[in-house]
Structure formats: C-alpha cells, structure tokens
mmCIF file of C-alpha atoms in Angstrom:
data_model
loop_
_atom_site.group_PDB
_atom_site.id
_atom_site.type_symbol
_atom_site.label_atom_id
_atom_site.label_comp_id
_atom_site.label_asym_id
_atom_site.label_seq_id
_atom_site.Cartn_x
_atom_site.Cartn_y
_atom_site.Cartn_z
ATOM 1 C CA ALA A 969 16.445 30.831 -24.440
ATOM 2 C CA ALA A 970 20.200 30.731 -23.940
ATOM 3 C CA MET A 971 19.707 30.380 -20.179
ATOM 4 C CA MET A 972 17.307 27.464 -20.626
ATOM 5 C CA ALA A 973 19.693 25.776 -23.048
ATOM 6 C CA ALA A 974 22.503 26.146 -20.533
ATOM 7 C CA ARG A 975 20.324 24.605 -17.819
ATOM 8 C CA ARG A 976 19.431 21.663 -20.043
ATOM 9 C CA GLY A 977 23.124 21.226 -20.722
ATOM 10 C CA ARG A 978 23.764 20.949 -16.998
ATOM 11 C CA LEU A 979 21.277 18.112 -16.568
ATOM 12 C CA GLY A 980 23.474 15.255 -15.313
ATOM 13 C CA ARG A 981 22.988 11.542 -15.709
ATOM 14 C CA GLU A 982 20.711 11.358 -12.665
ATOM 15 C CA GLY A 983 18.406 13.971 -14.172
ATOM 16 C CA ARG A 984 18.442 12.340 -17.601
ATOM 17 C CA ALA A 985 17.739 8.911 -16.093
ATOM 18 C CA SER A 986 14.843 10.311 -14.080
ATOM 19 C CA LEU A 987 13.325 12.075 -17.099
ATOM 20 C CA ALA A 988 13.563 8.991 -19.318
ATOM 21 C CA SER A 989 12.054 6.837 -16.545
ATOM 22 C CA PHE A 990 9.218 9.279 -15.864
ATOM 23 C CA LEU A 991 8.284 9.292 -19.539
ATOM 24 C CA LEU A 992 8.548 5.503 -19.672
ATOM 25 C CA GLY A 993 6.146 5.192 -16.753
ATOM 26 C CA ALA A 994 3.791 7.784 -18.236
ATOM 27 C CA SER A 995 3.622 5.764 -21.459
ATOM 28 C CA VAL A 996 0.876 3.748 -19.735
ATOM 29 C CA ALA A 997 -1.442 6.479 -21.048
ATOM 30 C CA ALA A 998 -0.873 5.065 -24.549
ATOM 31 C CA LEU A 999 -2.267 1.616 -23.670
ATOM 32 C CA PRO A 1000 -5.809 2.353 -24.922
ATOM 33 C CA LEU A 1001 -4.345 3.181 -28.344
ATOM 34 C CA LEU A 1002 -2.404 -0.081 -28.394
ATOM 35 C CA LEU A 1003 -5.428 -2.089 -27.234
ATOM 36 C CA GLY A 1004 -7.899 -0.225 -29.409
ATOM 37 C CA SER A 1005 -10.077 0.450 -26.375
ATOM 38 C CA SER A 1006 -11.629 3.429 -24.584
ATOM 39 C CA PRO A 1007 -9.395 5.849 -22.641
ATOM 40 C CA ALA A 1008 -11.429 4.868 -19.549
ATOM 41 C CA LEU A 1009 -9.202 1.818 -19.197
ATOM 42 C CA LEU A 1010 -8.887 2.009 -15.419
ATOM 43 C CA ALA A 1011 -12.571 2.525 -14.748
ATOM 44 C CA ALA A 1012 -13.862 -0.102 -17.170
ATOM 45 C CA PRO A 1013 -14.893 -3.511 -15.814
ATOM 46 C CA GLY A 1014 -13.119 -6.692 -16.869
ATOM 47 C CA LEU A 1015 -9.633 -8.128 -16.686
ATOM 48 C CA ARG A 1016 -8.255 -6.994 -20.024
ATOM 49 C CA GLY A 1017 -7.316 -3.516 -18.877
ATOM 50 C CA ARG A 1018 -5.987 -4.711 -15.518
ATOM 51 C CA LEU A 1019 -3.836 -7.340 -17.225
ATOM 52 C CA ALA A 1020 -2.470 -4.733 -19.632
ATOM 53 C CA LEU A 1021 -1.521 -2.491 -16.709
ATOM 54 C CA ALA A 1022 0.185 -5.356 -14.873
ATOM 55 C CA LEU A 1023 2.171 -6.327 -17.963
ATOM 56 C CA HIS A 1024 3.155 -2.707 -18.529
ATOM 57 C CA VAL A 1025 4.464 -2.361 -14.971
ATOM 58 C CA ALA A 1026 6.404 -5.639 -15.186
ATOM 59 C CA GLY A 1027 7.893 -4.765 -18.574
ATOM 60 C CA VAL A 1028 8.918 -1.263 -17.576
ATOM 61 C CA ASN A 1029 10.541 -2.470 -14.345
ATOM 62 C CA ALA A 1030 12.477 -5.130 -16.265
ATOM 63 C CA ALA A 1031 13.692 -2.455 -18.686
ATOM 64 C CA LEU A 1032 14.874 -0.251 -15.816
ATOM 65 C CA LEU A 1033 16.771 -3.150 -14.228
ATOM 66 C CA LEU A 1034 18.556 -3.792 -17.527
ATOM 67 C CA LEU A 1035 19.266 -0.142 -18.314
ATOM 68 C CA TYR A 1036 20.531 1.222 -14.998
ATOM 69 C CA PRO A 1037 23.010 0.107 -12.305
ATOM 70 C CA ARG A 1038 21.655 0.043 -8.741
ATOM 71 C CA PRO A 1039 22.371 3.696 -7.750
ATOM 72 C CA LEU A 1040 20.589 5.000 -10.853
ATOM 73 C CA TYR A 1041 17.887 2.312 -10.609
ATOM 74 C CA LYS A 1042 16.802 3.750 -7.251
ATOM 75 C CA ILE A 1043 16.252 7.091 -8.960
ATOM 76 C CA ALA A 1044 14.701 5.561 -12.074
ATOM 77 C CA VAL A 1045 12.164 3.411 -10.247
ATOM 78 C CA ARG A 1046 10.857 6.387 -8.261
ATOM 79 C CA ALA A 1047 10.618 8.581 -11.339
ATOM 80 C CA CYS A 1048 8.939 5.740 -13.238
ATOM 81 C CA PHE A 1049 6.412 5.239 -10.420
ATOM 82 C CA LEU A 1050 5.518 8.942 -10.570
ATOM 83 C CA GLY A 1051 5.280 8.764 -14.359
ATOM 84 C CA PHE A 1052 3.012 5.718 -14.090
ATOM 85 C CA ALA A 1053 0.779 7.584 -11.611
ATOM 86 C CA PHE A 1054 0.690 10.554 -14.001
ATOM 87 C CA GLY A 1055 -0.239 8.294 -16.922
ATOM 88 C CA CYS A 1056 -2.992 6.607 -14.892
ATOM 89 C CA GLY A 1057 -4.266 10.064 -13.973
ATOM 90 C CA VAL A 1058 -4.423 10.936 -17.671
ATOM 91 C CA LEU A 1059 -6.459 7.785 -18.343
ATOM 92 C CA LEU A 1060 -8.915 8.604 -15.559
ATOM 93 C CA SER A 1061 -9.148 12.222 -16.713
ATOM 94 C CA ALA A 1062 -9.850 11.224 -20.326
ATOM 95 C CA GLY A 1063 -12.746 9.009 -19.356
ATOM 96 C CA ARG A 1064 -16.215 10.085 -18.294
ATOM 97 C CA SER A 1065 -16.290 8.075 -15.079
ATOM 98 C CA ALA A 1066 -16.994 9.420 -11.596
ATOM 99 C CA TRP A 1067 -13.234 9.228 -10.955
ATOM 100 C CA ARG A 1068 -12.374 11.875 -13.554
ATOM 101 C CA HIS A 1069 -11.515 14.571 -11.041
ATOM 102 C CA PHE A 1070 -9.392 12.123 -9.056
ATOM 103 C CA GLY A 1071 -7.443 11.657 -12.292
ATOM 104 C CA TRP A 1072 -6.734 15.389 -12.319
ATOM 105 C CA TYR A 1073 -5.486 15.035 -8.760
ATOM 106 C CA MET A 1074 -3.209 12.097 -9.636
ATOM 107 C CA CYS A 1075 -1.637 14.089 -12.475
ATOM 108 C CA SER A 1076 -1.134 17.099 -10.207
ATOM 109 C CA LEU A 1077 0.378 15.151 -7.312
ATOM 110 C CA SER A 1078 2.753 13.014 -9.383
ATOM 111 C CA LEU A 1079 3.930 15.934 -11.527
ATOM 112 C CA PHE A 1080 4.582 18.053 -8.433
ATOM 113 C CA HIS A 1081 6.835 15.435 -6.857
ATOM 114 C CA TYR A 1082 8.696 14.576 -10.037
ATOM 115 C CA SER A 1083 9.293 18.218 -10.987
ATOM 116 C CA GLU A 1084 10.769 18.846 -7.521
ATOM 117 C CA TYR A 1085 13.504 16.332 -8.390
ATOM 118 C CA LEU A 1086 13.996 17.507 -11.978
ATOM 119 C CA VAL A 1087 14.302 21.205 -11.130
ATOM 120 C CA THR A 1088 16.760 20.381 -8.337
ATOM 121 C CA ALA A 1089 18.782 18.325 -10.828
ATOM 122 C CA ILE A 1090 18.924 21.372 -13.116
ATOM 123 C CA ASN A 1091 19.436 24.061 -10.481
ATOM 124 C CA ASN A 1092 21.454 22.551 -7.681
ATOM 125 C CA PRO A 1093 22.783 19.077 -8.582
ATOM 126 C CA ARG A 1094 25.147 19.111 -5.597
ATOM 127 C CA SER A 1095 22.159 18.876 -3.241
ATOM 128 C CA LEU A 1096 20.392 16.233 -5.355
ATOM 129 C CA SER A 1097 19.365 13.026 -3.581
ATOM 130 C CA LEU A 1098 16.474 10.573 -3.422
ATOM 131 C CA ASP A 1099 14.923 12.921 -0.870
ATOM 132 C CA SER A 1100 14.586 15.537 -3.635
ATOM 133 C CA PHE A 1101 11.451 13.713 -4.818
ATOM 134 C CA LEU A 1102 9.882 14.697 -1.450
ATOM 135 C CA LEU A 1103 8.156 11.316 -1.352
ATOM 136 C CA ASN A 1104 9.313 10.853 2.245
ATOM 137 C CA HIS A 1105 8.774 14.471 3.223
ATOM 138 C CA SER A 1106 7.409 13.630 6.684
ATOM 139 C CA PHE A 1107 5.018 11.327 8.501
ATOM 140 C CA GLU A 1108 2.548 14.200 8.792
ATOM 141 C CA TYR A 1109 2.667 14.859 5.030
ATOM 142 C CA ASN A 1110 2.006 11.203 4.220
ATOM 143 C CA LEU A 1111 -0.803 11.075 6.789
ATOM 144 C CA ALA A 1112 -2.388 14.163 5.230
ATOM 145 C CA ALA A 1113 -2.284 12.547 1.772
ATOM 146 C CA LEU A 1114 -3.810 9.328 3.098
ATOM 147 C CA SER A 1115 -6.530 11.300 4.890
ATOM 148 C CA SER A 1116 -7.499 13.060 1.671
ATOM 149 C CA TRP A 1117 -7.803 9.746 -0.195
ATOM 150 C CA VAL A 1118 -9.960 8.272 2.581
ATOM 151 C CA GLU A 1119 -12.218 11.321 2.688
ATOM 152 C CA PHE A 1120 -12.638 11.342 -1.101
ATOM 153 C CA THR A 1121 -13.502 7.624 -1.198
ATOM 154 C CA LEU A 1122 -15.961 7.739 1.715
ATOM 155 C CA GLU A 1123 -17.735 10.853 0.467
ATOM 156 C CA LYS A 1124 -17.861 9.430 -3.047
ATOM 157 C CA LEU A 1125 -19.703 6.390 -1.658
ATOM 158 C CA LEU A 1126 -22.000 8.346 0.664
ATOM 159 C CA PHE A 1127 -22.499 11.614 -1.263
ATOM 160 C CA PRO A 1128 -21.503 10.911 -4.903
ATOM 161 C CA GLU A 1129 -22.993 14.184 -6.136
ATOM 162 C CA LEU A 1130 -20.478 16.084 -3.966
ATOM 163 C CA LYS A 1131 -17.628 14.761 -6.120
ATOM 164 C CA GLN A 1132 -19.201 15.872 -9.402
ATOM 165 C CA ILE A 1133 -19.021 19.658 -8.901
ATOM 166 C CA THR A 1134 -16.927 20.311 -11.995
ATOM 167 C CA TRP A 1135 -16.662 24.081 -11.588
ATOM 168 C CA LEU A 1136 -15.289 23.681 -8.060
ATOM 169 C CA SER A 1137 -12.790 21.023 -9.164
ATOM 170 C CA THR A 1138 -11.738 23.357 -11.986
ATOM 171 C CA VAL A 1139 -11.060 26.124 -9.461
ATOM 172 C CA GLY A 1140 -8.954 23.666 -7.478
ATOM 173 C CA LEU A 1141 -7.056 22.629 -10.604
ATOM 174 C CA LEU A 1142 -6.274 26.268 -11.388
ATOM 175 C CA MET A 1143 -5.011 26.761 -7.815
ATOM 176 C CA VAL A 1144 -2.811 23.688 -8.237
ATOM 177 C CA ILE A 1145 -1.376 24.871 -11.558
ATOM 178 C CA VAL A 1146 -0.716 28.451 -10.419
ATOM 179 C CA GLY A 1147 0.723 27.313 -7.072
ATOM 180 C CA ASP A 1148 3.082 24.780 -8.627
ATOM 181 C CA CYS A 1149 4.186 27.212 -11.350
ATOM 182 C CA LEU A 1150 4.956 29.832 -8.700
ATOM 183 C CA ARG A 1151 6.994 27.337 -6.680
ATOM 184 C CA LYS A 1152 8.984 26.156 -9.691
ATOM 185 C CA ALA A 1153 9.555 29.765 -10.799
ATOM 186 C CA ALA A 1154 10.961 30.453 -7.318
ATOM 187 C CA MET A 1155 13.256 27.437 -7.506
ATOM 188 C CA LEU A 1156 14.529 28.405 -10.969
ATOM 189 C CA THR A 1157 15.003 32.050 -9.978
ATOM 190 C CA ALA A 1158 16.940 31.123 -6.831
ATOM 191 C CA GLY A 1159 19.148 28.679 -8.738
ATOM 192 C CA SER A 1160 21.786 27.051 -6.566
ATOM 193 C CA ASN A 1161 20.614 29.148 -3.599
ATOM 194 C CA PHE A 1162 17.496 26.965 -3.348
ATOM 195 C CA ASN A 1163 17.627 23.909 -1.118
ATOM 196 C CA HIS A 1164 14.877 21.682 0.271
ATOM 197 C CA ILE A 1165 16.645 21.788 3.648
ATOM 198 C CA VAL A 1166 17.098 25.052 5.548
ATOM 199 C CA GLN A 1167 20.843 25.788 5.496
ATOM 200 C CA ASN A 1168 22.583 26.703 8.751
ATOM 201 C CA GLU A 1169 25.928 27.598 7.171
ATOM 202 C CA LYS A 1170 26.436 30.130 4.399
ATOM 203 C CA SER A 1171 28.281 28.844 1.361
ATOM 204 C CA ASP A 1172 30.606 30.981 -0.787
ATOM 205 C CA THR A 1173 28.018 31.106 -3.569
ATOM 206 C CA HIS A 1174 25.042 31.882 -1.325
ATOM 207 C CA THR A 1175 23.469 35.219 -2.319
ATOM 208 C CA LEU A 1176 20.272 37.017 -1.348
ATOM 209 C CA VAL A 1177 17.815 36.702 -4.247
ATOM 210 C CA THR A 1178 15.376 39.611 -4.511
ATOM 211 C CA SER A 1179 14.544 39.636 -8.233
ATOM 212 C CA GLY A 1180 11.748 37.964 -10.220
ATOM 213 C CA VAL A 1181 9.074 36.343 -8.056
ATOM 214 C CA TYR A 1182 11.190 37.195 -5.000
ATOM 215 C CA GLY A 1183 10.278 40.804 -5.702
ATOM 216 C CA TRP A 1184 6.623 39.851 -5.150
ATOM 217 C CA PHE A 1185 7.006 37.688 -2.034
ATOM 218 C CA ARG A 1186 9.895 36.877 0.291
ATOM 219 C CA HIS A 1187 8.984 33.183 0.236
ATOM 220 C CA PRO A 1188 7.377 32.468 -3.163
ATOM 221 C CA SER A 1189 8.167 28.737 -3.046
ATOM 222 C CA TYR A 1190 6.222 28.427 0.216
ATOM 223 C CA VAL A 1191 3.374 30.561 -1.140
ATOM 224 C CA GLY A 1192 3.147 28.292 -4.168
ATOM 225 C CA TRP A 1193 3.232 25.129 -2.090
ATOM 226 C CA PHE A 1194 0.626 26.524 0.344
ATOM 227 C CA TYR A 1195 -1.955 27.237 -2.365
ATOM 228 C CA TRP A 1196 -1.029 24.083 -4.303
ATOM 229 C CA SER A 1197 -1.764 21.914 -1.258
ATOM 230 C CA ILE A 1198 -5.114 23.569 -0.562
ATOM 231 C CA GLY A 1199 -5.932 23.451 -4.272
ATOM 232 C CA THR A 1200 -5.551 19.665 -4.340
ATOM 233 C CA GLN A 1201 -8.362 19.380 -1.801
ATOM 234 C CA VAL A 1202 -10.590 21.910 -3.547
ATOM 235 C CA LEU A 1203 -10.024 19.836 -6.713
ATOM 236 C CA LEU A 1204 -11.172 16.697 -4.862
ATOM 237 C CA CYS A 1205 -14.124 18.565 -3.291
ATOM 238 C CA ASN A 1206 -12.905 17.426 0.149
ATOM 239 C CA PRO A 1207 -14.465 19.953 2.581
ATOM 240 C CA ILE A 1208 -12.874 18.476 5.709
ATOM 241 C CA CYS A 1209 -9.374 18.299 4.219
ATOM 242 C CA VAL A 1210 -9.651 21.786 2.699
ATOM 243 C CA VAL A 1211 -9.929 23.165 6.231
ATOM 244 C CA GLY A 1212 -7.394 20.703 7.652
ATOM 245 C CA TYR A 1213 -4.812 21.350 4.929
ATOM 246 C CA ALA A 1214 -5.207 25.123 5.232
ATOM 247 C CA LEU A 1215 -4.639 25.091 9.001
ATOM 248 C CA ALA A 1216 -1.818 22.529 8.977
ATOM 249 C CA SER A 1217 -0.009 24.174 6.047
ATOM 250 C CA TRP A 1218 -0.331 27.627 7.570
ATOM 251 C CA ARG A 1219 1.135 26.456 10.876
ATOM 252 C CA PHE A 1220 3.963 24.561 9.164
ATOM 253 C CA PHE A 1221 4.991 27.511 6.988
ATOM 254 C CA ARG A 1222 4.743 29.991 9.854
ATOM 255 C CA GLU A 1223 7.262 27.946 11.841
ATOM 256 C CA ARG A 1224 9.413 27.211 8.774
ATOM 257 C CA ILE A 1225 9.581 30.875 7.756
ATOM 258 C CA GLU A 1226 10.563 32.001 11.252
ATOM 259 C CA GLU A 1227 13.312 29.377 11.345
ATOM 260 C CA GLU A 1228 14.564 30.298 7.885
ATOM 261 C CA GLU A 1229 14.513 34.032 8.479
ATOM 262 C CA ILE A 1230 16.666 33.729 11.587
ATOM 263 C CA THR A 1231 19.258 32.063 9.364
ATOM 264 C CA LEU A 1232 18.867 34.650 6.585
ATOM 265 C CA ILE A 1233 19.332 37.531 9.030
ATOM 266 C CA HIS A 1234 22.456 35.793 10.317
ATOM 267 C CA PHE A 1235 23.721 35.409 6.731
ATOM 268 C CA PHE A 1236 22.846 38.828 5.297
ATOM 269 C CA GLY A 1237 22.186 41.124 8.266
ATOM 270 C CA GLU A 1238 20.800 44.561 7.444
ATOM 271 C CA GLU A 1239 20.463 43.667 3.752
ATOM 272 C CA TYR A 1240 17.838 41.054 4.580
ATOM 273 C CA LEU A 1241 16.094 43.230 7.166
ATOM 274 C CA GLU A 1242 15.679 45.966 4.536
ATOM 275 C CA TYR A 1243 14.312 43.409 2.063
ATOM 276 C CA LYS A 1244 11.974 42.091 4.777
ATOM 277 C CA ARG A 1245 10.613 45.587 5.383
ATOM 278 C CA LYS A 1246 9.835 46.137 1.700
ATOM 279 C CA VAL A 1247 8.502 42.746 0.555
ATOM 280 C CA PRO A 1248 5.700 40.733 2.241
ATOM 281 C CA SER A 1249 6.063 37.051 3.070
ATOM 282 C CA GLY A 1250 3.210 36.266 0.682
ATOM 283 C CA LEU A 1251 1.319 34.069 3.133
ATOM 284 C CA PRO A 1252 -1.772 35.366 4.979
ATOM 285 C CA PHE A 1253 -1.113 36.673 8.507
ATOM 286 C CA ILE A 1254 2.530 35.501 8.465
ATOM 287 C CA LYS A 1255 5.002 38.351 8.895
ATOM 288 C CA GLY A 1256 8.047 36.237 9.657
ATOM 289 C CA VAL A 1257 10.474 36.402 12.547
ATOM 290 C CA LYS A 1258 10.266 39.453 14.787
ATOM 291 C CA LEU A 1259 13.931 40.161 15.251
ATOM 292 C CA GLU A 1260 16.084 43.238 14.836
ATOM 293 C CA LEU A 1261 19.866 43.526 14.802
#
C-alpha cells in the first residue's frame, strides 16, 4: 500500500491531466441516465442519441481547450478520445444489440492504450511522451487494427451468427484481461527500467529485474501483449485475423526479443546469460538470441 501511495504521489501534471481527461471522455457512458433512455444509445435508431453524443464531444473538447495550455492539451485530447471510446464501448456492451461484443473490444483497446501512458507516467516519467499512448505504434499495427474492423463488419453482414458466439467472445475477453494485466504487472515491476523503446545505452539506474513476473518469464510484457492481441480477435470472433495476428505478433516479438537480448547481454554479461538459462522467454518457440560471451 505504501508503494502504491508513493507511485500515486509521483504522478506529475501530465499524468493527472491525462487521467482527468480520460474520465471526462468516459463520462459519455452516463448519457443514457441524463437522457432517461436505454443504455443502447449508440445502437438505437433516431437522431436524439447521435445529437447527444455530438454535443458531448463538442462540450468536452471546449472544456479541455479552456483547462489546459497547448502542450497539456495535446495529452488531454488523446486521453479524452480514449476515454470517449471506452465510454462508447460501455454503452454498446450494456445494450443487447448485435454490437455488444464489439463494445467489449472497444473497452479493451482504449483501456490498453490509455493505461500504457498512465503506467509510464507513474513508473518512468522521464521517458513520457505522446508516443507513450502507442497510438502511432507503427503502420503495420494500424493496418492490423483496420483489418480486424473490416473483417468484423463484413462477417457481421454476411454471417451474423458468427459474431454471436458469446462463450468464444468471453474466452477472448479473458485472454485480453489476463494479457493486459500481465503486461502492466511487468511494467510496474520493472519500474524506471521499463521503456517502450529498446535502449542502446545503459543508464546509471538500469538494473536487471528478475523478481515478480520476471521470475516467470524473461519478457512478461511481450507475453502479455502477445496474448492480449490475439485475444482481441478471439473476442471479435475474427477467424482470419486470429491467425494473422498470431503469426504477425510472433514474428515481431521474435525479432524484438533477439534485438533486446543482444543489448541486455552487452549491459549485464554473464548475469543475464545465467538468467536466460534459468527462465524461459514465455513466448512459444522463441528462445531468444543465440549468443554466448
């Protein structure tokens, strides 16, 4: 408890602004209460719900412009967008429409990206930037997300029953939750040693972390992300993207782990090699770099 209190105390103005903005965006989930309507606000026909959403977005953006100077506004507007997506996901999830499972996905995706920024703000504020949201991770990442949305929409139109397999979507949701929790546990355990960018130079505070979830896997943040990404497609019942995400993620993490382990061996030498011999990478059929001193 003392450790968590200390971490909250370290949350700087960027982190506080992002948290307030995320919650402000997520407040869209309260619109049905204000309007006295069904939670299925997004799926219901008519203009009333759409107009309420538009007014909410305009009002929230105006509030952010008044509250924050430009540097903080750039952070706030991204956090607010993710909060808005999370709130819309809650609305879809609460309804009984055919888009319910997509609502679960929206909540999972938006919370993943926002929590990447928030945990970095707590753990390693010196490395904090707009890139910490991972919204511009890579062209390939954005293309993969777009592909999953296209597949879900097309299959929903052509094979609607495929998107109503609740038990399968529940399995995917559990994969998402466990994967994201594992990744965040890895980030919190590593503390300031964690960085979204592989470091090529060792800092004075850089230590080899082998405790907690790092005692289970050498790369728990990658393991979490790997199963989280596949879980999002199981949740959406996207058979094509399940296979595509699994193959693309596996290849990406194989190359990333080899690159990172070369650096870690350079930093820690025999200490890391001994750790590597004792603890698995955590990802299937990925043993890491084959290099000895």
